[in-house]
mmCIF file of C-alpha atoms in Angstrom:
data_model
loop_
_atom_site.group_PDB
_atom_site.id
_atom_site.type_symbol
_atom_site.label_atom_id
_atom_site.label_comp_id
_atom_site.label_asym_id
_atom_site.label_seq_id
_atom_site.Cartn_x
_atom_site.Cartn_y
_atom_site.Cartn_z
ATOM 1 C CA ASN W 1 3.401 -1.806 -5.359
ATOM 2 C CA ALA W 2 1.776 -1.781 -8.771
ATOM 3 C CA GLY W 3 0.646 -5.370 -8.354
ATOM 4 C CA VAL W 4 0.250 -7.357 -11.646
ATOM 5 C CA THR W 5 0.385 -5.232 -14.764
ATOM 6 C CA GLN W 6 -0.527 -6.201 -18.285
ATOM 7 C CA THR W 7 0.087 -4.551 -21.609
ATOM 8 C CA PRO W 8 -1.661 -3.793 -23.859
ATOM 9 C CA LYS W 9 -5.147 -3.409 -22.758
ATOM 10 C CA PHE W 10 -6.601 -3.955 -26.124
ATOM 11 C CA GLN W 11 -5.229 -5.425 -29.348
ATOM 12 C CA VAL W 12 -6.452 -6.229 -32.797
ATOM 13 C CA LEU W 13 -4.505 -8.676 -34.908
ATOM 14 C CA LYS W 14 -4.971 -10.134 -38.352
ATOM 15 C CA THR W 15 -4.964 -13.972 -38.781
ATOM 16 C CA GLY W 16 -1.378 -15.138 -38.932
ATOM 17 C CA GLN W 17 0.265 -12.216 -37.180
ATOM 18 C CA SER W 18 2.348 -12.737 -34.074
ATOM 19 C CA MET W 19 2.476 -10.726 -30.813
ATOM 20 C CA THR W 20 3.486 -10.834 -27.282
ATOM 21 C CA LEU W 21 1.337 -10.070 -24.321
ATOM 22 C CA GLN W 22 3.287 -8.551 -21.524
ATOM 23 C CA CYS W 23 2.909 -9.324 -17.804
ATOM 24 C CA ALA W 24 4.891 -8.075 -14.810
ATOM 25 C CA GLN W 25 4.561 -8.252 -11.139
ATOM 26 C CA ASP W 26 6.462 -6.331 -8.500
ATOM 27 C CA MET W 27 5.681 -8.424 -5.563
ATOM 28 C CA ASN W 28 8.492 -10.990 -5.913
ATOM 29 C CA HIS W 29 5.951 -13.745 -6.537
ATOM 30 C CA GLU W 30 7.269 -17.160 -7.532
ATOM 31 C CA TYR W 31 4.102 -18.332 -9.366
ATOM 32 C CA MET W 32 2.716 -16.725 -12.360
ATOM 33 C CA SER W 33 -0.021 -17.957 -14.827
ATOM 34 C CA TRP W 34 -1.854 -16.970 -17.966
ATOM 35 C CA TYR W 35 -5.529 -17.582 -18.330
ATOM 36 C CA ARG W 36 -8.010 -16.873 -21.172
ATOM 37 C CA GLN W 37 -11.669 -16.044 -20.479
ATOM 38 C CA ASP W 38 -14.326 -16.865 -23.084
ATOM 39 C CA PRO W 39 -18.133 -16.371 -22.558
ATOM 40 C CA GLY W 40 -19.718 -19.376 -20.619
ATOM 41 C CA MET W 41 -16.339 -21.029 -20.107
ATOM 42 C CA GLY W 42 -14.875 -19.321 -17.121
ATOM 43 C CA LEU W 43 -11.184 -18.898 -17.012
ATOM 44 C CA ARG W 44 -8.959 -21.568 -18.507
ATOM 45 C CA LEU W 45 -5.273 -21.914 -17.714
ATOM 46 C CA ILE W 46 -2.900 -21.634 -20.656
ATOM 47 C CA HIS W 47 0.503 -21.880 -19.226
ATOM 48 C CA TYR W 48 2.045 -21.328 -15.737
ATOM 49 C CA SER W 49 5.463 -20.993 -14.035
ATOM 50 C CA VAL W 50 6.485 -22.000 -10.581
ATOM 51 C CA GLY W 51 9.636 -19.901 -10.786
ATOM 52 C CA ALA W 52 12.312 -18.326 -13.113
ATOM 53 C CA GLY W 53 13.390 -20.678 -15.842
ATOM 54 C CA ILE W 54 10.441 -23.135 -15.149
ATOM 55 C CA THR W 55 7.171 -23.294 -17.158
ATOM 56 C CA ASP W 56 4.491 -25.873 -17.735
ATOM 57 C CA GLN W 57 1.329 -26.314 -19.671
ATOM 58 C CA GLY W 58 -2.196 -25.674 -18.601
ATOM 59 C CA GLU W 59 -5.499 -26.815 -20.058
ATOM 60 C CA VAL W 60 -5.308 -24.932 -23.399
ATOM 61 C CA PRO W 61 -1.579 -24.239 -24.266
ATOM 62 C CA ASN W 62 -1.829 -24.869 -28.096
ATOM 63 C CA GLY W 63 -0.776 -21.773 -30.069
ATOM 64 C CA TYR W 64 0.866 -20.081 -27.182
ATOM 65 C CA ASN W 65 4.434 -19.952 -25.908
ATOM 66 C CA VAL W 66 5.807 -18.609 -22.649
ATOM 67 C CA SER W 67 9.236 -18.148 -20.999
ATOM 68 C CA ARG W 68 10.234 -16.998 -17.559
ATOM 69 C CA SER W 69 13.676 -15.486 -17.605
ATOM 70 C CA THR W 70 13.144 -13.256 -14.583
ATOM 71 C CA THR W 71 10.863 -13.530 -11.514
ATOM 72 C CA GLU W 72 9.097 -10.341 -12.597
ATOM 73 C CA ASP W 73 8.111 -10.964 -16.184
ATOM 74 C CA PHE W 74 6.009 -13.635 -17.668
ATOM 75 C CA PRO W 75 5.284 -12.879 -21.444
ATOM 76 C CA LEU W 76 2.796 -14.752 -23.540
ATOM 77 C CA ARG W 77 3.502 -15.131 -27.233
ATOM 78 C CA LEU W 78 1.031 -15.896 -29.913
ATOM 79 C CA LEU W 79 3.022 -17.381 -32.792
ATOM 80 C CA SER W 80 0.401 -17.233 -35.471
ATOM 81 C CA ALA W 81 -2.840 -15.688 -34.403
ATOM 82 C CA ALA W 82 -6.147 -17.377 -35.126
ATOM 83 C CA PRO W 83 -9.688 -16.227 -34.780
ATOM 84 C CA SER W 84 -10.216 -18.810 -32.092
ATOM 85 C CA GLN W 85 -7.682 -16.973 -29.956
ATOM 86 C CA THR W 86 -10.042 -13.928 -29.683
ATOM 87 C CA SER W 87 -10.413 -13.629 -25.956
ATOM 88 C CA VAL W 88 -9.691 -11.787 -22.805
ATOM 89 C CA TYR W 89 -6.350 -12.772 -21.387
ATOM 90 C CA PHE W 90 -5.475 -12.563 -17.623
ATOM 91 C CA CYS W 91 -2.121 -12.875 -16.050
ATOM 92 C CA ALA W 92 -1.899 -13.773 -12.377
ATOM 93 C CA SER W 93 0.680 -14.179 -9.718
ATOM 94 C CA ARG W 94 1.006 -15.527 -6.232
ATOM 95 C CA GLY W 95 3.777 -15.911 -3.749
ATOM 96 C CA GLY W 96 4.629 -18.303 -1.006
ATOM 97 C CA SER W 97 6.568 -21.574 -0.778
ATOM 98 C CA GLY W 98 3.308 -23.440 0.049
ATOM 99 C CA ASN W 99 -0.047 -23.428 -1.604
ATOM 100 C CA THR W 100 -1.571 -20.946 0.742
ATOM 101 C CA ASP W 101 -1.175 -17.603 -0.925
ATOM 102 C CA THR W 102 -3.933 -15.991 -2.918
ATOM 103 C CA GLN W 103 -3.622 -15.428 -6.728
ATOM 104 C CA TYR W 104 -3.937 -11.990 -7.871
ATOM 105 C CA PHE W 105 -4.842 -10.975 -11.385
ATOM 106 C CA GLY W 106 -3.841 -8.270 -13.609
ATOM 107 C CA PRO W 107 -6.493 -6.085 -15.458
ATOM 108 C CA GLY W 108 -6.619 -8.124 -18.527
ATOM 109 C CA THR W 109 -5.787 -7.779 -22.288
ATOM 110 C CA ARG W 110 -8.707 -7.906 -24.678
ATOM 111 C CA LEU W 111 -7.571 -9.525 -27.985
ATOM 112 C CA THR W 112 -9.431 -9.636 -31.193
ATOM 113 C CA VAL W 113 -8.141 -11.703 -34.168
ATOM 114 C CA LEU W 114 -9.748 -10.912 -37.485
ATOM 115 C CA ALA U 1 -8.782 -34.668 -12.344
ATOM 116 C CA GLN U 2 -10.024 -31.463 -10.700
ATOM 117 C CA LYS U 3 -13.294 -29.688 -11.637
ATOM 118 C CA VAL U 4 -15.471 -26.928 -10.441
ATOM 119 C CA THR U 5 -19.085 -26.654 -11.311
ATOM 120 C CA GLN U 6 -21.310 -23.567 -10.940
ATOM 121 C CA ALA U 7 -24.618 -24.803 -12.145
ATOM 122 C CA GLN U 8 -26.301 -21.368 -12.038
ATOM 123 C CA THR U 9 -25.411 -19.560 -15.162
ATOM 124 C CA GLU U 10 -27.522 -16.405 -14.362
ATOM 125 C CA ILE U 11 -29.434 -15.300 -11.344
ATOM 126 C CA SER U 12 -31.647 -12.208 -11.115
ATOM 127 C CA VAL U 13 -32.859 -10.788 -7.845
ATOM 128 C CA VAL U 14 -34.383 -7.645 -6.567
ATOM 129 C CA GLU U 15 -32.549 -5.438 -4.292
ATOM 130 C CA LYS U 16 -32.559 -6.487 -0.620
ATOM 131 C CA GLU U 17 -33.213 -10.187 -1.421
ATOM 132 C CA ASP U 18 -30.726 -12.854 -0.135
ATOM 133 C CA VAL U 19 -29.020 -14.918 -2.860
ATOM 134 C CA THR U 20 -26.874 -18.029 -2.791
ATOM 135 C CA LEU U 21 -24.445 -18.995 -5.404
ATOM 136 C CA ASP U 22 -23.697 -22.604 -5.636
ATOM 137 C CA CYS U 23 -20.236 -24.160 -6.197
ATOM 138 C CA VAL U 24 -19.492 -27.924 -6.334
ATOM 139 C CA TYR U 25 -15.931 -29.154 -6.760
ATOM 140 C CA GLU U 26 -14.119 -32.442 -7.464
ATOM 141 C CA THR U 27 -10.619 -33.226 -6.502
ATOM 142 C CA ARG U 28 -8.503 -36.280 -5.400
ATOM 143 C CA ASP U 29 -6.211 -34.075 -3.349
ATOM 144 C CA THR U 30 -6.531 -34.366 0.367
ATOM 145 C CA THR U 31 -5.223 -30.785 0.775
ATOM 146 C CA TYR U 32 -6.776 -28.195 -1.530
ATOM 147 C CA TYR U 33 -7.867 -24.613 -1.485
ATOM 148 C CA LEU U 34 -11.103 -23.001 -2.588
ATOM 149 C CA PHE U 35 -11.641 -19.363 -3.788
ATOM 150 C CA TRP U 36 -14.301 -16.960 -4.802
ATOM 151 C CA TYR U 37 -13.720 -13.992 -7.093
ATOM 152 C CA LYS U 38 -15.894 -11.245 -8.211
ATOM 153 C CA GLN U 39 -15.805 -9.765 -11.841
ATOM 154 C CA PRO U 40 -17.794 -6.619 -11.920
ATOM 155 C CA PRO U 41 -18.768 -5.034 -15.271
ATOM 156 C CA SER U 42 -15.432 -3.218 -15.426
ATOM 157 C CA GLY U 43 -13.839 -6.723 -16.023
ATOM 158 C CA GLU U 44 -11.126 -6.936 -13.302
ATOM 159 C CA LEU U 45 -11.134 -10.035 -11.037
ATOM 160 C CA VAL U 46 -11.415 -9.186 -7.375
ATOM 161 C CA PHE U 47 -10.483 -11.765 -4.725
ATOM 162 C CA LEU U 48 -13.202 -12.336 -2.138
ATOM 163 C CA ILE U 49 -12.241 -15.364 -0.029
ATOM 164 C CA ARG U 50 -9.838 -18.350 0.303
ATOM 165 C CA ARG U 51 -10.662 -21.496 2.265
ATOM 166 C CA ASN U 52 -8.391 -24.417 3.089
ATOM 167 C CA SER U 53 -9.711 -27.882 2.831
ATOM 168 C CA PHE U 54 -8.892 -28.628 6.565
ATOM 169 C CA ASP U 55 -10.763 -25.657 7.737
ATOM 170 C CA GLU U 56 -14.470 -26.201 7.511
ATOM 171 C CA GLN U 57 -15.566 -23.210 9.531
ATOM 172 C CA ASN U 58 -18.072 -21.008 7.799
ATOM 173 C CA GLU U 59 -17.115 -17.471 7.271
ATOM 174 C CA ILE U 60 -19.085 -14.197 7.457
ATOM 175 C CA SER U 61 -17.819 -10.808 6.156
ATOM 176 C CA GLY U 62 -20.418 -8.136 6.275
ATOM 177 C CA ARG U 63 -23.190 -9.110 3.875
ATOM 178 C CA TYR U 64 -21.182 -11.947 2.512
ATOM 179 C CA SER U 65 -21.041 -15.460 3.975
ATOM 180 C CA TRP U 66 -19.545 -18.776 2.770
ATOM 181 C CA ASN U 67 -20.627 -22.302 3.516
ATOM 182 C CA PHE U 68 -17.981 -24.962 3.119
ATOM 183 C CA GLN U 69 -19.190 -28.624 3.397
ATOM 184 C CA LYS U 70 -16.622 -31.273 2.498
ATOM 185 C CA SER U 71 -19.345 -34.004 2.724
ATOM 186 C CA THR U 72 -21.038 -32.627 -0.118
ATOM 187 C CA SER U 73 -17.996 -31.084 -1.900
ATOM 188 C CA SER U 74 -19.549 -27.617 -1.879
ATOM 189 C CA PHE U 75 -18.489 -24.209 -1.232
ATOM 190 C CA ASN U 76 -21.584 -21.891 -1.500
ATOM 191 C CA PHE U 77 -21.551 -18.140 -1.389
ATOM 192 C CA THR U 78 -24.541 -16.174 0.127
ATOM 193 C CA ILE U 79 -25.109 -12.433 -0.218
ATOM 194 C CA THR U 80 -27.513 -11.086 2.313
ATOM 195 C CA ALA U 81 -29.642 -7.975 1.518
ATOM 196 C CA SER U 82 -28.269 -7.735 -2.091
ATOM 197 C CA GLN U 83 -27.396 -4.388 -3.601
ATOM 198 C CA VAL U 84 -27.167 -3.239 -7.108
ATOM 199 C CA VAL U 85 -23.401 -3.009 -6.726
ATOM 200 C CA ASP U 86 -23.311 -6.710 -6.165
ATOM 201 C CA SER U 87 -24.238 -7.233 -9.782
ATOM 202 C CA ALA U 88 -21.205 -9.103 -11.330
ATOM 203 C CA VAL U 89 -19.980 -12.412 -12.482
ATOM 204 C CA TYR U 90 -18.820 -14.571 -9.584
ATOM 205 C CA PHE U 91 -16.342 -17.326 -10.071
ATOM 206 C CA CYS U 92 -15.555 -20.289 -7.731
ATOM 207 C CA ALA U 93 -12.033 -21.820 -8.112
ATOM 208 C CA LEU U 94 -10.122 -24.722 -6.808
ATOM 209 C CA ARG U 95 -6.382 -25.231 -6.334
ATOM 210 C CA GLY U 96 -4.815 -28.601 -5.291
ATOM 211 C CA ASN U 97 -1.293 -29.320 -4.616
ATOM 212 C CA GLN U 98 -0.048 -28.663 -8.066
ATOM 213 C CA GLY U 99 1.768 -25.391 -8.092
ATOM 214 C CA GLY U 100 -0.025 -22.390 -9.520
ATOM 215 C CA LYS U 101 -2.906 -24.222 -11.197
ATOM 216 C CA LEU U 102 -6.230 -22.615 -10.279
ATOM 217 C CA ILE U 103 -9.258 -24.364 -11.855
ATOM 218 C CA PHE U 104 -12.294 -22.074 -12.210
ATOM 219 C CA GLY U 105 -15.967 -22.840 -12.596
ATOM 220 C CA GLN U 106 -17.967 -21.360 -15.429
ATOM 221 C CA GLY U 107 -19.170 -18.353 -13.519
ATOM 222 C CA THR U 108 -22.565 -17.174 -12.254
ATOM 223 C CA GLU U 109 -23.762 -13.884 -13.452
ATOM 224 C CA LEU U 110 -25.804 -12.086 -10.794
ATOM 225 C CA SER U 111 -28.057 -9.258 -11.561
ATOM 226 C CA VAL U 112 -29.443 -7.245 -8.716
ATOM 227 C CA LYS U 113 -32.262 -4.923 -9.879
ATOM 228 C CA PRO U 114 -33.419 -1.839 -7.976
#
């Protein structure tokens, strides 16, 4: 298993550009999430999904869209990038019908918005 | 609302010292799950431990030990005989009964000097 994969690893955007951060997992996990990590603020939840076709907002959803058309993929879209979205983005997944399984993280995408 | 507080922003110790990282949480859920993750300088998030709210047994894994106390809403992490390779940012996290939502503390940066 590759686990949780994210692409790209690094990205530089100009203000106003749009892009999609890709996330995929090959563990047949139901739950997938996107977090952003900023200095001194830990990781904050952007959006999450409890299964294909179901998504919901986390703590900081503004400026981001998600969809979950398959179990494997959970892309994060930036509609119009802003400098405030400069951050490291982590995708995570976990399995299980209950709440017991551990959440595993991808390697992260470092995004800079100029 | 759920919240995780790691009051220690940075800790610096000399190799072989013991060090305890504090974690205090808030939740109204009667069933919840607590986690510790390690983020080394390379940036990935490494799972260390999961603890269920109904299991207050302390756990030891090699040089690592965890002290879970529901009475004080704390889940502290101790590294015995610290090593330089323990240098990292450590995150405490909480998940209640709400799907994939994992709430993180701000993180504690541990520096172990030779």
